[in-house]
XYZ file of C-alpha atoms in Angstrom:
409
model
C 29.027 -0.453 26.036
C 26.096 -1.493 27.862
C 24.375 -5.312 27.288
C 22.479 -5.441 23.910
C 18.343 -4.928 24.664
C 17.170 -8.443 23.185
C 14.269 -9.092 21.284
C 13.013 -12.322 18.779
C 11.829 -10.049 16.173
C 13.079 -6.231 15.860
C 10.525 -4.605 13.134
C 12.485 -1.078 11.476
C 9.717 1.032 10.520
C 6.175 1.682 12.328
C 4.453 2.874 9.720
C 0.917 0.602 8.490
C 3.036 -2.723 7.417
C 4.457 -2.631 10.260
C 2.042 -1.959 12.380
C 0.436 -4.829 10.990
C 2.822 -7.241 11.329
C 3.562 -6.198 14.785
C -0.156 -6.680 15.633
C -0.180 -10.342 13.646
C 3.229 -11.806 15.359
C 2.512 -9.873 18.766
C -1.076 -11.545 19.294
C 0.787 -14.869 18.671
C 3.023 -14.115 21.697
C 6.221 -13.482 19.386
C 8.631 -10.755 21.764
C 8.500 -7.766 19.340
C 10.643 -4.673 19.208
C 9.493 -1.722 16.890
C 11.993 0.780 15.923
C 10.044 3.980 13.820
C 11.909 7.526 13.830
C 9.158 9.280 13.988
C 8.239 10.927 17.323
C 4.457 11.267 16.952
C 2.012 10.001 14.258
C 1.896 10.300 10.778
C 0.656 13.499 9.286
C -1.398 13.818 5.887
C -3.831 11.030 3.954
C -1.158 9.382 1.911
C -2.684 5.863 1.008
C -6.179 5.911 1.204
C -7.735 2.748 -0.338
C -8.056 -0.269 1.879
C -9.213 -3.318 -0.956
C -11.155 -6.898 0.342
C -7.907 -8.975 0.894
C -6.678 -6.344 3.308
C -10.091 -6.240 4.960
C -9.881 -9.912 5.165
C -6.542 -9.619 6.657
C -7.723 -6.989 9.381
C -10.424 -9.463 10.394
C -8.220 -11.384 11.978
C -7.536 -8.721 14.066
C -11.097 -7.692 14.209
C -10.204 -4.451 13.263
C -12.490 -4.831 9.770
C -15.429 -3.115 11.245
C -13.731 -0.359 13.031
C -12.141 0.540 9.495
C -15.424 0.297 7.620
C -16.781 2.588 10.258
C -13.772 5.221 9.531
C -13.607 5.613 6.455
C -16.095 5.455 3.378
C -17.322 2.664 1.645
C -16.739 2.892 -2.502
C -19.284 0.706 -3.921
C -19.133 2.107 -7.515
C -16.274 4.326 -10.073
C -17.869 6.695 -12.560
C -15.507 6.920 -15.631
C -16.250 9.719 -17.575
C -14.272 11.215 -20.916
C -14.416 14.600 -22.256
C -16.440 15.540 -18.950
C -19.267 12.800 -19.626
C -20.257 9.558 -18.215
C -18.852 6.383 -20.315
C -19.451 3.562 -17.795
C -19.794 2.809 -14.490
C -17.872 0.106 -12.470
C -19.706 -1.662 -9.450
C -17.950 -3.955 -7.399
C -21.586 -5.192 -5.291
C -20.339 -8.747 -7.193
C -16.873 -9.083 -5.861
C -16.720 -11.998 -3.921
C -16.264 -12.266 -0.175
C -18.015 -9.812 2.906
C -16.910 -6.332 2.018
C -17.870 -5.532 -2.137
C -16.367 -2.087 -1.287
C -13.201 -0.542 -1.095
C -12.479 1.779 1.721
C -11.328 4.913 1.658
C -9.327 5.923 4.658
C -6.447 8.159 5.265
C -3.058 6.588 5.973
C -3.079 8.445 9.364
C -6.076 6.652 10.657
C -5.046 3.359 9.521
C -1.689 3.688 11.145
C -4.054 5.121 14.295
C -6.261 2.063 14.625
C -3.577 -0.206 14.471
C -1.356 1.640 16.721
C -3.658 2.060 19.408
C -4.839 -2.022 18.877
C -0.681 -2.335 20.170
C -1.572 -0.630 23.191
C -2.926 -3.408 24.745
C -0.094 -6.461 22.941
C 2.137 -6.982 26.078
C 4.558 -8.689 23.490
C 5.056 -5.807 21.619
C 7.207 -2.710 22.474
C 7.494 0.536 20.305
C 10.480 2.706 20.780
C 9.811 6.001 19.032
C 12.675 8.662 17.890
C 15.359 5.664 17.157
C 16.882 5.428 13.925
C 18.811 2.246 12.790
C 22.015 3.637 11.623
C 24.086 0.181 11.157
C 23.989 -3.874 11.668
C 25.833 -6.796 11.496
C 25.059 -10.464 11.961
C 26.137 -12.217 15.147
C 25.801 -15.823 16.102
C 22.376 -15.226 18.043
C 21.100 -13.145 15.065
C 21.447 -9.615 14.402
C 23.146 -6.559 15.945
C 21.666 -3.489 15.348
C 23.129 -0.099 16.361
C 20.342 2.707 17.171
C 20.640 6.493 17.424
C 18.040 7.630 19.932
C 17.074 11.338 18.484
C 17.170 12.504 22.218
C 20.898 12.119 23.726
C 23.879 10.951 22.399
C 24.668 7.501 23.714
C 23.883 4.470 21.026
C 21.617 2.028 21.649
C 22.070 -1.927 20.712
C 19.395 -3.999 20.239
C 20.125 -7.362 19.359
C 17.393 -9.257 17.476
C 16.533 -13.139 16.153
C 15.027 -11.801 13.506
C 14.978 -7.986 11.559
C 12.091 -7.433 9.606
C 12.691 -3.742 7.593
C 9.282 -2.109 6.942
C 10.841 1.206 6.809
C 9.303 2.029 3.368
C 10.397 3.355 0.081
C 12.999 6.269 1.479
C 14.331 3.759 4.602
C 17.734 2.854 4.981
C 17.311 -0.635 6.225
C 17.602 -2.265 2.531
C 20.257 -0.879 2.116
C 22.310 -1.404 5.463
C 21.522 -5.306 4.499
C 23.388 -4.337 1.385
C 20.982 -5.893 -0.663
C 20.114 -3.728 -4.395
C 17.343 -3.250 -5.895
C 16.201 -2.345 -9.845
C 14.300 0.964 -10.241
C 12.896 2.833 -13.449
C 10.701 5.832 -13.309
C 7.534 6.199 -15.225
C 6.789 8.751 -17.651
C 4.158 10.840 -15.950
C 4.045 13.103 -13.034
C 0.923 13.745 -10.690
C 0.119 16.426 -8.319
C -2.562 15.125 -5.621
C -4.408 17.415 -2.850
C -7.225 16.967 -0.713
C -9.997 19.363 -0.368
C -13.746 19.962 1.224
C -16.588 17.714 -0.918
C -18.840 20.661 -2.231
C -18.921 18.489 -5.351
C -22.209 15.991 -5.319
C -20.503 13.130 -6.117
C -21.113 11.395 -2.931
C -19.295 8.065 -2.088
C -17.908 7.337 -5.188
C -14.565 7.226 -6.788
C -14.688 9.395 -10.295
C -12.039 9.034 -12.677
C -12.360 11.846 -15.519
C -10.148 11.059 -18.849
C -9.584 13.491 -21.439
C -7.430 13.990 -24.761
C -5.117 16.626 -22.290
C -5.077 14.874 -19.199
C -6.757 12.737 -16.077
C -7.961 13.975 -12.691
C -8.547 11.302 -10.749
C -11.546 11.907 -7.570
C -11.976 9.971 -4.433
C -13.887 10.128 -1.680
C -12.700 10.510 2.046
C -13.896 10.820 5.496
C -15.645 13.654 6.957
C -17.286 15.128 3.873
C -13.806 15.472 2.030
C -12.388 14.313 -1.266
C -8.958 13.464 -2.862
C -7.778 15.241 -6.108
C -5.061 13.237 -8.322
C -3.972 15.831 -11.880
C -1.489 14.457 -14.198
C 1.065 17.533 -13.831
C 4.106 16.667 -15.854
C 5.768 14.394 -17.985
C 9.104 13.043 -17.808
C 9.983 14.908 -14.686
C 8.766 17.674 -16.368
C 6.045 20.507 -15.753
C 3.825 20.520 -18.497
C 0.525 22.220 -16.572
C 1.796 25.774 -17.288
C 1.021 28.836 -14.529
C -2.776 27.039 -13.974
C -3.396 25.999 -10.208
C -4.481 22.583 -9.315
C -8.100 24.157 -8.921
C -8.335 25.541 -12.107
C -7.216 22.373 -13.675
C -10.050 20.235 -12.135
C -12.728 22.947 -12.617
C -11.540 23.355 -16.188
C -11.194 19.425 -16.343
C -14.077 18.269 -14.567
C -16.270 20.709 -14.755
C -16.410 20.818 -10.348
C -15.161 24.030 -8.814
C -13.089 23.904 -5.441
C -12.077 27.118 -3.801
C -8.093 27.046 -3.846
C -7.908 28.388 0.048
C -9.728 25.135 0.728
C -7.334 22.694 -1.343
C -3.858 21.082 1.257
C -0.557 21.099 0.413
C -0.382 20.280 -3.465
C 1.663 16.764 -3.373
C 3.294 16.272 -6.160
C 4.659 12.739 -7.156
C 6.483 10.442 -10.458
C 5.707 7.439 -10.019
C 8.533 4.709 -10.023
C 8.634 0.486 -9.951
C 11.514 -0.606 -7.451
C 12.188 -4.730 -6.859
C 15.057 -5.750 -4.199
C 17.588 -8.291 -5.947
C 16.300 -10.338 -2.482
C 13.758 -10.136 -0.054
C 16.120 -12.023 2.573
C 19.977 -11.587 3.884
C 20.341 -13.588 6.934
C 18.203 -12.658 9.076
C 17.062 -9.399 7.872
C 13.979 -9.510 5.869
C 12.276 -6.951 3.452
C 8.454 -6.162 3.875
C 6.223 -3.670 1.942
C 7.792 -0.966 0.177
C 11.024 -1.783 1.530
C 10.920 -4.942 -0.971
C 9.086 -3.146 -3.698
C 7.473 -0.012 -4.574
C 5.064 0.061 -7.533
C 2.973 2.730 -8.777
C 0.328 4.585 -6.450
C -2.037 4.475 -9.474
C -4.897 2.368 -8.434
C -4.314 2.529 -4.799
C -2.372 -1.124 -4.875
C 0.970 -0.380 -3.015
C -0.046 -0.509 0.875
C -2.280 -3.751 0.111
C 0.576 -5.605 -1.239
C 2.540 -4.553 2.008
C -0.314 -5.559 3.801
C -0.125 -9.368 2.346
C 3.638 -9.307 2.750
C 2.863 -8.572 6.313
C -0.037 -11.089 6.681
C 2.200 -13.961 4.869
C 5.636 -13.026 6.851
C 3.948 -13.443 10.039
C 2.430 -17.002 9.348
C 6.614 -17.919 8.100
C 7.860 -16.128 11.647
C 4.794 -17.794 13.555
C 6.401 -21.077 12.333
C 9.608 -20.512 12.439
C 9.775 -19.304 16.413
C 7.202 -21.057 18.283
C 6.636 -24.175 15.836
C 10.340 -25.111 15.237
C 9.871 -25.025 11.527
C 13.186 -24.593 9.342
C 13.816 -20.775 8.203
C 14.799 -21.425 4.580
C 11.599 -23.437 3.214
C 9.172 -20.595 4.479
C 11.387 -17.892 3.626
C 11.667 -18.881 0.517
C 7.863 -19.202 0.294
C 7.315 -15.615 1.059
C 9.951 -14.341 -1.642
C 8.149 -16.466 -3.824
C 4.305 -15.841 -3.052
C 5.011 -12.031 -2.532
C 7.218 -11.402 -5.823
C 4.842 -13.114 -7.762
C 2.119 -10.550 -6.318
C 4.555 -7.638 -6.731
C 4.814 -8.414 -10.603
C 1.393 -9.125 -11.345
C 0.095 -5.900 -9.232
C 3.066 -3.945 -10.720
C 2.017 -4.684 -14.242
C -1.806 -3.844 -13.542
C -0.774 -0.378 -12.315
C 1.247 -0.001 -15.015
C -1.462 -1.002 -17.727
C -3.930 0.749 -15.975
C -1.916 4.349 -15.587
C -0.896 4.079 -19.110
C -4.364 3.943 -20.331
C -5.251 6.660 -18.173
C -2.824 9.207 -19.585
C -3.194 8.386 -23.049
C -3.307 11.655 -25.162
C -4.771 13.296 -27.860
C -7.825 12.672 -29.852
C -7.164 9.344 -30.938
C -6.272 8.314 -27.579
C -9.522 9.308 -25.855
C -11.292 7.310 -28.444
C -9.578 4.560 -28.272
C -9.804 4.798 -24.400
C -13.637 5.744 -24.851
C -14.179 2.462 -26.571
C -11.778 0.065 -24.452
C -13.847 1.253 -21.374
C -17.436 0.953 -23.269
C -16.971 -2.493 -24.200
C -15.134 -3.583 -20.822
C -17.753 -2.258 -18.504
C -20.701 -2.794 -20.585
C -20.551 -6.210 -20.577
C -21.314 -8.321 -17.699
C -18.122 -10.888 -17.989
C -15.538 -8.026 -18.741
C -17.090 -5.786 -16.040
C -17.138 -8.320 -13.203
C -13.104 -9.238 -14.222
C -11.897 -5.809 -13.949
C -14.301 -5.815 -11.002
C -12.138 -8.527 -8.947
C -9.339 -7.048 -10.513
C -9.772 -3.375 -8.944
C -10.463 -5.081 -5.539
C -7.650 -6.999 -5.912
C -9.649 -10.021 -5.954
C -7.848 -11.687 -8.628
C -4.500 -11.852 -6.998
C -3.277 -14.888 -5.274
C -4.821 -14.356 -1.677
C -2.194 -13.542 1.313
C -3.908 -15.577 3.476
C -4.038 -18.852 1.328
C -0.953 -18.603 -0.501
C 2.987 -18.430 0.913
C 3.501 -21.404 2.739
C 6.248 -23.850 1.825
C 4.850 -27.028 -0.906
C 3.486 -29.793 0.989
C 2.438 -27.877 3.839
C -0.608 -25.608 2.654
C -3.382 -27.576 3.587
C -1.692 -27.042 7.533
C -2.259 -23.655 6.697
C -4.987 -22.792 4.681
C -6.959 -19.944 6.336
C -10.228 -19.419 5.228
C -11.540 -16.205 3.647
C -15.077 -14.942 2.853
């Protein structure tokens, strides 16, 4: 067997997490590894909304503006039930330098921040390898890699493994570490499409006794569809076409030879048992998956990243002890998790509610949240994520935050 390839930090999984990490630990100087399976980039929008926290986060990269330039700027969500307008929710008050979310596709995120690598001479990416065991030895970890061209096995040996290989990777559970998973109720069906529509930059959600289509806006004059499809793993949208739905639904007509690939999707809440075995550590939707209602999941990765690479910054090139800032991040980023988790939650069960009753009683919970300045400028923060613990100020071990406070807009 030839000598193990070493590395300090070997990150499974290249997709935006950990990209991101790799960009944060690589500028420090940190040797980096990257092991993704993929052979070229990532096809499709996937995640699309990039919140303030995240922005702040890609500052320190100076990547901010180049994302802000890509993709579109959501200053405002029109809620509508029954096809008309009930309220309108601006986030021009959120606090900080970006009272916008961004909507860009997954692809281009994982673009910028790939080609930002280019240039990290700590950082190496080794496409086409998939992890397919590892063990612990006394310098760290082992892991065995099966290149997708050839058939000899590669052995990297690593200080550190950081799995960002997301929620179908196998790294969790190679580190034999569980996690507890229950599937929501509803099913979606999402597609992007040409924006023939009017409705400019802004996000649209449209409620309605049946069901909610959820509209976004995206780069390059195009828009993103979300239809509740199905319940309980169910169809329950009959022989009608995802078009048809949102013209009958919205009232906005969308020619079906100009729709993508219908995705359809149940959305499930995972939590790991642990975020760390040894020296393998769980990042992003490796650690957690919650539901893609609301557009929280990759931001949450994002602060995993962004709080993980402070810990790793410490523990390799400051001497610090592993188990206090470990520790940290479990706590910090579970803590986030479960408060994100249970907004997604609330938020997607208000959405689908059904039936007459439950469009009035959604009519009136959104009339008197967003009509009101307090209530408006809470959910506000809370859509922008504003109102979680920041990633950038939280994480670090008690006693030692003011060391690391970094300051935020």
């Amino acid at each position: 067997m030839a000598s193990p390839i070493a590395t300090q930090v070997a990150i499974v999984g290249a997709g935006p997490v950990g990209l991101l990490l790799a960009n944060l630990i690589g500028d420090a100087g940190i040797e980096t590894t990257m092991l993704e399976k993929r052979t070229g980039p990532a096809k499709g929008s996937m995640a699309i909304g990039i919140t303030p926290p995240s922005l702040d986060i890609l500052g320190r990269l100076r990547l901010d503006e180049s994302v802000c330039r890509a993709g579109v700027r959501v200053r405002r969500a029109i809620v509508h039930e029954e096809r008309h307008p009930i309220g309108t929710l601006s986030f021009a008050d959120v606090p900080g330098a970006y009272p916008f979310i961004v909507s860009l596709p997954q692809s281009q995120t994982e673009a910028l921040l790939s080609e930002r690598l280019l240039h990290n001479a700590s950082v190496n990416i080794r496409s086409g390898r998939t992890v397919t065991h590892l063990e612990p030895d006394r310098q760290g970890v082992l892991l065995r890699v099966r290149p997708e061209e050839g058939d000899h096995e590669e052995v990297l040996r690593a200080e550190w493994v950081v799995a960002c290989d997301g929620a179908h990777g196998v790294m969790r559970e190679l580190a034999g570490i569980p996690a507890r998973a229950r599937r929501y109720a509803p099913g979606f069906t999402m597609a992007d499409a040409p924006d023939l529509t009017g409705l400019g930059e802004e996000a649209h959600l449209f409620f309605s006794a049946e069901r909610p289509v959820e509209s976004f806006p995206l780069p390059n004059q195009r828009r993103r569809w979300i239809v509740r499809t199905g319940w309980r793993g169910n169809s329950d949208i009959g022989t009608e076409t995802l078009p048809q739905a949102v013209a009958r639904l919205t009232g906005h007509h969308i020619s079906a030879d100009s729709f993508s690939e219908p995705s359809p999707f149940q959305p499930m809440r995972r939590l790991a048992h642990r975020y760390v075995r040894g020296r393998v550590i769980l990042c992003g939707d490796a650690a957690h998956l919650l539901s893609p209602i609301g557009g929280q999941g990759m931001n949450i990765g994002f602060g995993d990243a962004a709080v993980l690479a402070r810990a790793l910054i410490a523990i390799l090139l400051q001497g610090a002890a592993p188990a206090p800032w470990l520790s940290a991040y479990k706590r910090a980023r579970r803590h986030a998790f479960r408060l994100a988790s249970a907004r997604a939650a609330l938020g997607m069960s208000l959405g689908v509610l059904r039936g007459a009753v439950g469009s009035q009683l959604r009519r009136g919970l959104v009339r008197q949240l967003l009509s009101r300045q307090r209530p408006h400028d809470y959910a506000a923060r809370w859509f922008a994520m504003r109102s979680l613990p920041h990633p950038l100020q939280h994480g670090a071990p008690r006693g030692t935050q003011a060391l690391i406070r970094m300051e935020t807009p």
